[in-house]
Short mmCIF file of C-alpha atoms and ligand atoms in Angstrom, two decimals:
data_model
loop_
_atom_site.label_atom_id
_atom_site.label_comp_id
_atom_site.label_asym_id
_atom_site.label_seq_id
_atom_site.Cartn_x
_atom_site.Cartn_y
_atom_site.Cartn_z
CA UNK E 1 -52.28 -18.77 -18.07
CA UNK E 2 -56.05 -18.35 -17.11
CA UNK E 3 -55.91 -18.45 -13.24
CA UNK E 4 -56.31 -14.25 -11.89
CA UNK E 5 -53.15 -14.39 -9.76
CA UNK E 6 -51.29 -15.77 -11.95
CA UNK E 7 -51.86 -13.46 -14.74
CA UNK E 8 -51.79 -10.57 -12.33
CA UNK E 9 -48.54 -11.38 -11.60
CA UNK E 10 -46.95 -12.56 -14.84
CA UNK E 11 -48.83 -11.52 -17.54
CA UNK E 12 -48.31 -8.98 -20.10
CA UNK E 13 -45.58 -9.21 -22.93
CA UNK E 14 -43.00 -7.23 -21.58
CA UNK E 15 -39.73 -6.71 -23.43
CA UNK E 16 -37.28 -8.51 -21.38
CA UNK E 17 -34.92 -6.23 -19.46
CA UNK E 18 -31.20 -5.65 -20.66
CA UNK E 19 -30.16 -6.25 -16.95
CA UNK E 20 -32.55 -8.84 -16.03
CA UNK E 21 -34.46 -6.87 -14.06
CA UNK E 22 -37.86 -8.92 -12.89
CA UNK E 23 -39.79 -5.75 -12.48
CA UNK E 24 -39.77 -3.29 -15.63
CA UNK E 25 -38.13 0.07 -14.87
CA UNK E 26 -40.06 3.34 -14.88
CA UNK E 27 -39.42 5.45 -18.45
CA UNK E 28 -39.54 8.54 -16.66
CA UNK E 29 -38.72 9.82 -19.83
CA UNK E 30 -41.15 12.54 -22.34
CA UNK E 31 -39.83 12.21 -25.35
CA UNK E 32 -37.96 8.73 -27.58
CA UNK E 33 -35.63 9.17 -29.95
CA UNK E 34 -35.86 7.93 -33.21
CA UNK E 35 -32.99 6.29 -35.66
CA UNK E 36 -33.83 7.93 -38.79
CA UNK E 37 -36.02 10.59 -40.03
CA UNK E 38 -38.28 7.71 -42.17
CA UNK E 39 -38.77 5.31 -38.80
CA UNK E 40 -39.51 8.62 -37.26
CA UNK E 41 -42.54 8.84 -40.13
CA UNK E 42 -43.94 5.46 -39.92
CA UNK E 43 -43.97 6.09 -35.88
CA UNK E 44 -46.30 9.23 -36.31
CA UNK E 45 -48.02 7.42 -39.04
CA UNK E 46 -49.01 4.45 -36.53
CA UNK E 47 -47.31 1.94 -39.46
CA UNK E 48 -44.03 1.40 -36.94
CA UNK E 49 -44.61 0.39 -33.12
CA UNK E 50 -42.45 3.02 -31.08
CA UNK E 51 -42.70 5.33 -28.39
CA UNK E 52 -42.23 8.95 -29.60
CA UNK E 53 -43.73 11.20 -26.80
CA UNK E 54 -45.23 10.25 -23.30
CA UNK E 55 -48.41 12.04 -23.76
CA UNK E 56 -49.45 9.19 -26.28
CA UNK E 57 -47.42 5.89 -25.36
CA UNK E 58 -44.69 5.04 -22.86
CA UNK E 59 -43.30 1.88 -22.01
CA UNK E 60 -43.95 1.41 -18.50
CA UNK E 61 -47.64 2.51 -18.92
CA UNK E 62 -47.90 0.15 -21.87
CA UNK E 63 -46.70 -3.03 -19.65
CA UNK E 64 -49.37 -1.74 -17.43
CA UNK E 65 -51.83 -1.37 -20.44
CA UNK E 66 -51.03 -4.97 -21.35
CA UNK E 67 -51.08 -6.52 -17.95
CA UNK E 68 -54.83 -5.26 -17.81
CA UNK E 69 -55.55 -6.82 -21.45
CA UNK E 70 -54.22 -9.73 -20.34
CA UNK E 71 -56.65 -10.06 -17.11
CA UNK E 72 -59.59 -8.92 -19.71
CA UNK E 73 -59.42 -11.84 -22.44
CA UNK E 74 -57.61 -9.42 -24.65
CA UNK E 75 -59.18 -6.27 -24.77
CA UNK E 76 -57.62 -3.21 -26.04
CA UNK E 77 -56.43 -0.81 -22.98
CA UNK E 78 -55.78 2.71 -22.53
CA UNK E 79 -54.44 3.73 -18.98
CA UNK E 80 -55.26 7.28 -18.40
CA UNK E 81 -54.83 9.59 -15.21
CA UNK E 82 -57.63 8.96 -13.21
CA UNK E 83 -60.82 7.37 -13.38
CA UNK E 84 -62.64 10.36 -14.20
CA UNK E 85 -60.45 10.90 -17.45
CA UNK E 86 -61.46 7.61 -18.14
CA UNK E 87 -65.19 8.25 -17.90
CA UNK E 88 -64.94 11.67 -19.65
CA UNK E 89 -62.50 10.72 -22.71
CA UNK E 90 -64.89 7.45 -23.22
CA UNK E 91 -68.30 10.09 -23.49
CA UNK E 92 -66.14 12.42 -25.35
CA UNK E 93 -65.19 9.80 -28.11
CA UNK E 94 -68.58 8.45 -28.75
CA UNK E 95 -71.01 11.34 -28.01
CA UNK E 96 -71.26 15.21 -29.17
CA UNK E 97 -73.87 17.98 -29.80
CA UNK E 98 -77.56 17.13 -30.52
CA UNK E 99 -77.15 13.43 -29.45
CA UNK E 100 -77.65 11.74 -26.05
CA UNK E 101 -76.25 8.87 -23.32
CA UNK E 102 -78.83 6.84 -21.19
CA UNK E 103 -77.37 6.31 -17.43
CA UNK E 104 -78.77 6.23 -13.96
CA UNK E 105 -78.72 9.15 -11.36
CA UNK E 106 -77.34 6.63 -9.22
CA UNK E 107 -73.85 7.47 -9.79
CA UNK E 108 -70.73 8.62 -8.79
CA UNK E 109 -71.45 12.61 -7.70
CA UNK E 110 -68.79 13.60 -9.91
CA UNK E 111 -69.96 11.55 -13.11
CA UNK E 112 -72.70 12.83 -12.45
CA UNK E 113 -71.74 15.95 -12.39
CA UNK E 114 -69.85 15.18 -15.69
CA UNK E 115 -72.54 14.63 -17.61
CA UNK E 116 -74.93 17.02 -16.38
CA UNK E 117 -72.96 20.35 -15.70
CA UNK E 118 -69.84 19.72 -17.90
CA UNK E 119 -71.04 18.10 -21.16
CA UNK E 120 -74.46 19.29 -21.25
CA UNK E 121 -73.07 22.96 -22.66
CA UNK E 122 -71.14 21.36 -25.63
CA UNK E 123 -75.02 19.75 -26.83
CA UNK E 124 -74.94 16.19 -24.54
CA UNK E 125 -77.67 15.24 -23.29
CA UNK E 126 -77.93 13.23 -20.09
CA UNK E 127 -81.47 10.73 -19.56
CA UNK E 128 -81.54 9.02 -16.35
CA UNK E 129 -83.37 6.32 -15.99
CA UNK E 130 -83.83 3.15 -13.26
CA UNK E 131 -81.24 0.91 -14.35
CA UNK E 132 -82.92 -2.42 -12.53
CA UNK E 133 -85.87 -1.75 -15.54
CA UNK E 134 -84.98 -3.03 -18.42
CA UNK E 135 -87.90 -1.36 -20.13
CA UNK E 136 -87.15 2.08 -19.02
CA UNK E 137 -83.19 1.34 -20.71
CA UNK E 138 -84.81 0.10 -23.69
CA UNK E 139 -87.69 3.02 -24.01
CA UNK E 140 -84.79 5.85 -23.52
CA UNK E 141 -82.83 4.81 -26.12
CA UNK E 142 -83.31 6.23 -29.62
CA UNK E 143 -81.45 7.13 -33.05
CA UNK E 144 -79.50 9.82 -31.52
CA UNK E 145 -78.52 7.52 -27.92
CA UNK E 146 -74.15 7.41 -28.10
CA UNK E 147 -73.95 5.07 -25.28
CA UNK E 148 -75.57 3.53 -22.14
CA UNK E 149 -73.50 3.91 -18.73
CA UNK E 150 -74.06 2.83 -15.67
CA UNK E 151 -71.89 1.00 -12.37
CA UNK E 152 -71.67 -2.50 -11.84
CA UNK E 153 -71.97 -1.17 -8.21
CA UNK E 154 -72.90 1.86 -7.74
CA UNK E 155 -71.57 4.18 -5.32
CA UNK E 156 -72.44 5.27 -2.94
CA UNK E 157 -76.21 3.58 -3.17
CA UNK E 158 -74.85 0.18 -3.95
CA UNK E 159 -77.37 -0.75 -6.66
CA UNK E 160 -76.82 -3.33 -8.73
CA UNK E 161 -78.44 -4.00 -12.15
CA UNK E 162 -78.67 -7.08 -14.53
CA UNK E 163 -76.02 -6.19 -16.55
CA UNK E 164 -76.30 -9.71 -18.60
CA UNK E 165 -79.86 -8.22 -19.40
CA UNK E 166 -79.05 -4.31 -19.96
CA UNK E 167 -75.67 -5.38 -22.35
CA UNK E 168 -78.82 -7.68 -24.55
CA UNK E 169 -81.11 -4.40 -25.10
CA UNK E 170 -78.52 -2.52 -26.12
CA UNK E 171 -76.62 -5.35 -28.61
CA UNK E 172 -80.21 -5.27 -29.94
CA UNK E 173 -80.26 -1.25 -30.00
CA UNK E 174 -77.18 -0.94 -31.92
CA UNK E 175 -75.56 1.06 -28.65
CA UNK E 176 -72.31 0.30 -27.19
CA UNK E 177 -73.05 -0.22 -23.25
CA UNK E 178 -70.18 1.29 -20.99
CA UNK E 179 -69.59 -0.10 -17.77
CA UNK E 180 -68.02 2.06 -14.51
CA UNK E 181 -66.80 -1.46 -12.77
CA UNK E 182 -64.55 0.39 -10.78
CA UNK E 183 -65.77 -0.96 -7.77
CA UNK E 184 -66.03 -4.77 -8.35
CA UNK E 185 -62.58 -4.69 -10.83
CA UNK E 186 -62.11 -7.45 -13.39
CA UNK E 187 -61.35 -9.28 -10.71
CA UNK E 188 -65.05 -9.95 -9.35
CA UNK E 189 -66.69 -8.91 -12.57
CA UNK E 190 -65.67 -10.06 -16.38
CA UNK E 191 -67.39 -7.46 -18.35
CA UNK E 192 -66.65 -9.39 -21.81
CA UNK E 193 -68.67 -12.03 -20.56
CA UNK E 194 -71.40 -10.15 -19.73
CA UNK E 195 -71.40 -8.01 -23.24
CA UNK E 196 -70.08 -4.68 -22.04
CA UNK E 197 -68.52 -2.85 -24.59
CA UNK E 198 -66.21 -0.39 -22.73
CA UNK E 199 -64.97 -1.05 -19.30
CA UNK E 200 -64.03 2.35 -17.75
CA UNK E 201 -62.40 1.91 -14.35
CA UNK E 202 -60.92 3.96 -11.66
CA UNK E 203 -57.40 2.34 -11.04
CA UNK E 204 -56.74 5.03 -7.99
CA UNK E 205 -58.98 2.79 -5.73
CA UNK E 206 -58.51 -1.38 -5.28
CA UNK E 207 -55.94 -1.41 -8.64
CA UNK E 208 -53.52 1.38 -7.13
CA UNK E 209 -52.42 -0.86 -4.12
CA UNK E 210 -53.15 1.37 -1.23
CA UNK E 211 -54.31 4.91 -2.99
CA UNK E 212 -50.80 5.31 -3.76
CA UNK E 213 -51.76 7.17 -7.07
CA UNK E 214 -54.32 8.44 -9.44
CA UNK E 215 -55.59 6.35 -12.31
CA UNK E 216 -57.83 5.52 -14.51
CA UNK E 217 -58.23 2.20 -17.53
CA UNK E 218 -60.75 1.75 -20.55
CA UNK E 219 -60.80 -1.28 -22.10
CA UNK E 220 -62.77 -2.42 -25.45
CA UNK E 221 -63.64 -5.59 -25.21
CA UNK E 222 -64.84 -6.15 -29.05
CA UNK E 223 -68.14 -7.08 -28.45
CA UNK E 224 -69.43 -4.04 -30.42
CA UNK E 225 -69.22 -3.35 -33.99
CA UNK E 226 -67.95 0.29 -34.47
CA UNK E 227 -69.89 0.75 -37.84
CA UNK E 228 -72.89 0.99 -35.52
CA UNK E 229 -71.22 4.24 -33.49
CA UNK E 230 -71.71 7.57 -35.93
CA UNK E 231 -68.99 9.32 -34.74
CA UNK E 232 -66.62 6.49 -35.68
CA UNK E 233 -68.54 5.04 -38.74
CA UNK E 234 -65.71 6.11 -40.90
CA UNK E 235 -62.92 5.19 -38.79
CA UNK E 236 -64.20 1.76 -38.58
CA UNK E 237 -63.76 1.35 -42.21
CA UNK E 238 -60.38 1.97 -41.64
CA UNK E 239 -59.94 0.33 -38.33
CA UNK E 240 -62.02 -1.86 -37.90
CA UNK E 241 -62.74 -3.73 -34.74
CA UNK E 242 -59.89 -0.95 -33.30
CA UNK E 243 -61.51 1.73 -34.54
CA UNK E 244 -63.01 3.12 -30.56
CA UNK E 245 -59.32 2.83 -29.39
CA UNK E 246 -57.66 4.65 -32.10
CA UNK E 247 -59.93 7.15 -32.41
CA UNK E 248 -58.70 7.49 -28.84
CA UNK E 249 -55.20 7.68 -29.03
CA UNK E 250 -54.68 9.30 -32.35
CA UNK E 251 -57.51 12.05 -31.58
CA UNK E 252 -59.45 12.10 -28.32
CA UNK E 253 -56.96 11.09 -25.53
CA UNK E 254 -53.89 12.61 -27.46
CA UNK E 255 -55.78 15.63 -27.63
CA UNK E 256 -56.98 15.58 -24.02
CA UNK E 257 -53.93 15.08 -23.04
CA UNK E 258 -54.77 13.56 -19.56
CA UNK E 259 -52.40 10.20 -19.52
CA UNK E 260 -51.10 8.40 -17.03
CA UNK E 261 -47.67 8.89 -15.24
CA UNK E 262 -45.26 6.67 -16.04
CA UNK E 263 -44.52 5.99 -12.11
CA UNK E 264 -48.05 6.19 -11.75
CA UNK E 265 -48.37 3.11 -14.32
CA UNK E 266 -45.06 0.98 -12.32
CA UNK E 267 -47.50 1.19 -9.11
CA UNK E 268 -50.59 0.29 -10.55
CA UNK E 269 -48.93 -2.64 -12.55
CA UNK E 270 -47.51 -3.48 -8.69
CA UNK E 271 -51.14 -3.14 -7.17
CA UNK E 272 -52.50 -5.44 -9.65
CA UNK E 273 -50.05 -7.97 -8.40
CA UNK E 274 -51.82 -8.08 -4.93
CA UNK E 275 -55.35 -7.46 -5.75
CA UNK E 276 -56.81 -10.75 -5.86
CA UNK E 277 -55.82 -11.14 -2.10
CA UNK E 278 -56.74 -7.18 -0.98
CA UNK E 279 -60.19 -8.05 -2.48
CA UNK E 280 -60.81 -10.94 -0.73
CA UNK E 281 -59.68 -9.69 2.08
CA UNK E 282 -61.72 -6.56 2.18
CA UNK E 283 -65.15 -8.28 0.86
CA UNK E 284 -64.69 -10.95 3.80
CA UNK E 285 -64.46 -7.89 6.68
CA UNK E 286 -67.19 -5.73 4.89
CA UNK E 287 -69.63 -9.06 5.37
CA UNK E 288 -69.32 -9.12 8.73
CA UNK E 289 -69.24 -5.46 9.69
CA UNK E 290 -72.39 -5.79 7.71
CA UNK E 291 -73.64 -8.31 9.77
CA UNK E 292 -72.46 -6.53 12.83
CA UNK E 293 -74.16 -3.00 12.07
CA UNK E 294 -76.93 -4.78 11.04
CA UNK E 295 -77.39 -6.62 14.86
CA UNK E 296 -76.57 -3.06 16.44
CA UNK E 297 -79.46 -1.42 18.10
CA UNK E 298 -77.94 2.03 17.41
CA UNK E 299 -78.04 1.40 13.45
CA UNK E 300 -80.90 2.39 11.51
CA UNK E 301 -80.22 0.39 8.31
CA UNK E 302 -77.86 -1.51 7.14
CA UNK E 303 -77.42 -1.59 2.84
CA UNK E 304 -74.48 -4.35 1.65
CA UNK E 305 -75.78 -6.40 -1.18
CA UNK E 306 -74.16 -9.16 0.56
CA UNK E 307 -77.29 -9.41 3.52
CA UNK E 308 -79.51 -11.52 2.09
CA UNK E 309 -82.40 -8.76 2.88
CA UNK E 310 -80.48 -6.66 0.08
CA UNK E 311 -83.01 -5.99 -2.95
CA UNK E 312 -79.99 -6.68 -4.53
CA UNK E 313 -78.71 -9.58 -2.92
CA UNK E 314 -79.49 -11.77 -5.95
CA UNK E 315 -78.42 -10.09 -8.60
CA UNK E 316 -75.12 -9.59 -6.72
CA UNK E 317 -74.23 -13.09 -5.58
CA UNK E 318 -74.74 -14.11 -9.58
CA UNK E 319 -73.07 -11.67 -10.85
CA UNK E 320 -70.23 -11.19 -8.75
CA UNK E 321 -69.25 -14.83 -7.86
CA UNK E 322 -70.51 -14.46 -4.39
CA UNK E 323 -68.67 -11.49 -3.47
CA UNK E 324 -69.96 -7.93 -2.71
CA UNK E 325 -67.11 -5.89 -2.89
CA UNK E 326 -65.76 -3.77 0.11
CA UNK E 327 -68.38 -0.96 0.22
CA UNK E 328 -71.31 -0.43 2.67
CA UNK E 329 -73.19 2.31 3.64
CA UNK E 330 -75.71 2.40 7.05
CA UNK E 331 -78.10 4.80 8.96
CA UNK E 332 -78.43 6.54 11.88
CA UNK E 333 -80.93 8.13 13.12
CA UNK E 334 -80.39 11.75 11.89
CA UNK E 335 -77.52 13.41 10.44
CA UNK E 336 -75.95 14.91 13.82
CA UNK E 337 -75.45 11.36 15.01
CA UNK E 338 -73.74 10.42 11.45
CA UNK E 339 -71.17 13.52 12.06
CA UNK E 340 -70.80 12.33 15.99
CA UNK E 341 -69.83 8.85 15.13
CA UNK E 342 -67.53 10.29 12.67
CA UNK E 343 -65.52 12.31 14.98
CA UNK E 344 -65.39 9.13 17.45
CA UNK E 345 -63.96 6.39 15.58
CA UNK E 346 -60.02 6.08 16.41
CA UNK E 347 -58.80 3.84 13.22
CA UNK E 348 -61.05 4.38 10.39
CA UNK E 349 -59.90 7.33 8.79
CA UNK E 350 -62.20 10.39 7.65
CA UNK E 351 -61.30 10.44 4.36
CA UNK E 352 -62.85 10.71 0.71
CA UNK E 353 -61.75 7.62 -0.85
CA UNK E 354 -63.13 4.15 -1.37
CA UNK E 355 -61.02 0.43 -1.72
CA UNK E 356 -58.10 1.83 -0.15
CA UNK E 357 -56.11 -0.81 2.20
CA UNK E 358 -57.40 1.18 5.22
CA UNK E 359 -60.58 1.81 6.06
CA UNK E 360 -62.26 4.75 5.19
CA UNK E 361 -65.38 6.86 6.94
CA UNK E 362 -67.28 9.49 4.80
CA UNK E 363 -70.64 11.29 5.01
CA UNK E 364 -71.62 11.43 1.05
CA UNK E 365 -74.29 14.29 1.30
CA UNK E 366 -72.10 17.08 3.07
CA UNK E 367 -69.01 16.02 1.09
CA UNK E 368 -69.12 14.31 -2.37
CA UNK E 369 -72.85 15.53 -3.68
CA UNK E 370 -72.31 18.71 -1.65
CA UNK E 371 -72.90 20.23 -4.99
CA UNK E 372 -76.11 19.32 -4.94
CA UNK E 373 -79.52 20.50 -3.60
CA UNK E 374 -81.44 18.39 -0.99
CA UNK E 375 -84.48 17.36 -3.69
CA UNK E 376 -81.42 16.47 -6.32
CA UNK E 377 -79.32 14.68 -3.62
CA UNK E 378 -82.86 12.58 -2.57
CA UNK E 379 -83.40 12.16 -6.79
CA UNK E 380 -80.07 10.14 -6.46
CA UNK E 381 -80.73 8.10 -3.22
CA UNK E 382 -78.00 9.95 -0.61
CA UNK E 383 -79.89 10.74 2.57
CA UNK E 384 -78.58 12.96 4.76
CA UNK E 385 -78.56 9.56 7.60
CA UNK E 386 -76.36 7.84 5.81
CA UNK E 387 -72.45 7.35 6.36
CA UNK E 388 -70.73 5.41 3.90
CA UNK E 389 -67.98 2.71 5.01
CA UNK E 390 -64.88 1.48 2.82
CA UNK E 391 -63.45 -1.34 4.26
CA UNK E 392 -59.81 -2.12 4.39
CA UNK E 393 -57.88 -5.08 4.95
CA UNK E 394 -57.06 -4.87 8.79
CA UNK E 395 -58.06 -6.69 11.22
CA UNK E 396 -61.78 -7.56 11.08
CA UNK E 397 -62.07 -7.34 14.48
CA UNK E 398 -60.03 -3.66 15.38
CA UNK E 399 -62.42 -2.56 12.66
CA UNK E 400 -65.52 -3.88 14.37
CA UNK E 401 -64.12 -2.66 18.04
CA UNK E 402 -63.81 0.54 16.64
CA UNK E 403 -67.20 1.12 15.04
CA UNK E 404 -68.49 -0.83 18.43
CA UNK E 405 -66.86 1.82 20.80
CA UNK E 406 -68.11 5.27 18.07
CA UNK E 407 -71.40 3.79 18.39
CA UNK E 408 -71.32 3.34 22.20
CA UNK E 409 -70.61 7.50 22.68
CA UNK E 410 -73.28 7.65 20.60
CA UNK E 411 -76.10 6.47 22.72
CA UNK E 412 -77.06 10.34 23.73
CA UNK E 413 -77.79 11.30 20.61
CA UNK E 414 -80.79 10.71 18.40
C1 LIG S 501 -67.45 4.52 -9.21
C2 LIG S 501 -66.42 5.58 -9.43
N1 LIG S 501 -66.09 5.93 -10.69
C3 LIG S 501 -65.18 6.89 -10.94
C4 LIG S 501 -64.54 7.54 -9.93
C5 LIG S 501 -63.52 8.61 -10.25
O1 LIG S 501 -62.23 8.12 -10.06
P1 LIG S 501 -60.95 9.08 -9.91
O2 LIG S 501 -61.03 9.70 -8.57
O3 LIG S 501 -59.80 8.15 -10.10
O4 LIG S 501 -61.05 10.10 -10.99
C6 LIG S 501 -64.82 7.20 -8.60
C7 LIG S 501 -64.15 7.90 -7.50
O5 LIG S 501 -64.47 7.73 -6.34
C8 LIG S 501 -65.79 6.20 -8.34
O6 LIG S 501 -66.11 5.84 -7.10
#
């Protein structure tokens, strides 16, 4: 099976059912029993493949780990509670005290945040360069760089960088590159191919079906060779090529202890069953909302890497198959008028999510970077004119009528 729907849907090696059921029931269960005290040895040991206690493996959220190996040529999958533990138990396994990562300040606020406020006590250091400069990646790194991160789209400033050219520097480097590709999913973006290392994704946004739960995946796609990474020199010697992913679940993400729910895993699994259609779906109405903001008088700016006067338009349609994901993000003229055309629109919800089926209205710089003062907040590109749009899958057109009649009441304001 190599076609996405198909191995959306079917893939996976799940243990058949003992009542036939097609879809695998939820083992809302914490702990497995075992059938003798020596199987019950070899489990702990890793030597015997079992379930002992949810916190480390469970069926359902294994079919779910397998599903997503199975979209990912084969890479090896942890599914952990939301994309942020995904993110944070990644750093945590490869990094530590006196060392450093190499990322962009065009991030996620709370990655950001991560890396900056939350790791920096424990010795991390956090150098942020321009990710579209291949020489500023490549000066930054040095003996003591852990990993490189960045987005394959970043949100909310929707910048995307060669990641073909970014994955070469640091194959070259001896640095495992890990990539956020939570907003493009495997589905518009195969990391392997490009040379990522680690894929870290949210699965609470297009993978979770709707934002019906919190998620999160990392997958290692073996492109790097774990000798290279200090902190798991001497597990690779043991492990080899799985040496990143059991330092994980025998230390890092055990230890953490943040895994995914069971229930959590039976909808994701269920989301990934519809996502090639969602996605299409929601990049084909963000393109022409972006077209139609960007004929409005009342708009400012328009930025969707999809408009061909996108710096990033290039890059995008390359490296995404032609598709630009379901994220845009426009201007208005000052930040009163962004909060006005909030409170006016009657179907897109106000609501802090993105690649949800409906469509979603935030303004990042009051809500998500909140945190952050206004020279910091202009450091990482949010302006306090821009509202940021994540399109659903209605109706193109209710979703254009809508913006059409918020931006109408807005022709008092400036
Ligand atoms: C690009 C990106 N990465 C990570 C996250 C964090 O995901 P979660 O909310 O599942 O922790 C988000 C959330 O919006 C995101 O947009």
């Amino acid at each position: 099976m190599s076609a996405f729907a198909t191995t959306a849907v079917h893939g996976g090696t799940s243990n058949p059912d003992s009542h036939g059921a097609l879809r695998a029931p939820v083992y809302d269960s914490v702990a497995f029993e075992h059938p003798d005290a020596r199987s019950m040895q070899l489990t702990f040991e890793g030597k015997k493949p079992a379930h002992a206690y949810s916190r480390i493996t469970n069926p359902t959220v294994s079919d779910f780990e397998q599903r997503i190996s199975s979209l990912c040529g084969g890479g090896l999958v942890i599914a952990v509670s939301s994309g942020m533990a995904a993110i944070s138990n990644t750093i945590v396994a490869l990094g530590g005290a006196d060392t450093n990562i190499v990322t962009s300040r065009n991030l996620f606020g709370n990655t950001l945040s991560l890396f900056e406020k939350t790791l920096a006590p424990w010795g991390l250091e956090t150098r942020c360069v321009d990710m579209t400069d291949p020489g500023a990646v490549a000066g930054a790194i040095d003996d003591k760089t852990r990993a490189v991160f960045f987005e394959s789209m970043t949100n909310p400033q929707l910048e995307v960088a060669d990641c073909t050219v970014i994955a070469e520097i640091c194959h070259d480097k001896g640095v495992p590159l890990v990539l956020d590709n939570t907003v493009m999913t495997p589905y518009l973006f195969d990391c392997k191919k490009a040379g990522v290392a680690i894929e870290v994704i949210s699965s609470t946004k297009y993978i979770s079906g709707g934002a019906t739960t919190l998620g999160g995946v990392i997958i290692d796609h073996r492109t790097f060779n774990w000798n290279n990474a200090p902190r798991l020199a001497e597990r690779a010697v043991k492990f080899g090529p799985m040496a990143f992913i059991s330092s994980l679940r025998q230390e890092v993400y055990r230890n953490l202890g943040a895994c995914m729910a069971p229930h959590t895993a039976y909808l994701h699994t269920l989301g990934l069953e519809t996502l090639e259609m969602r996605i299409e779906k929601s990049c084909a109405n963000a393109m022409a909302i972006a077209h139609f903001l960007n004929d409005h008088p009342g708009v400012r700016m328009v930025h969707y890497p999809g408009l061909e006067s996108s710096t990033f338009h290039a890059i995008s349609s390359r490296q995404f198959h032609g598709r630009h994901g379901g994220l845009l993000t426009f201007d208005l003229e000052s930040r009163e008028a962004c909060f006005a055309l909030i409170d006016a629109l009657q179907l897109i919800r106000r609501a802090t999510n993105v690649n949800d089926n409906k469509s979603l209205v935030i303004h990042p710089a009051s809500t998500i970077f909140a945190e952050y003062s206004e020279e910091e907040k202009e450091a990482m590109a949010v302006w306090p004119t821009t509202i940021r749009l994540s399109v659903g899958i209605e109706d193109c057109d209710d979703i254009i009528a809508d913006l059409a009649s918020a931006l109408h009441s807005l022709s008092h304001i400036r």
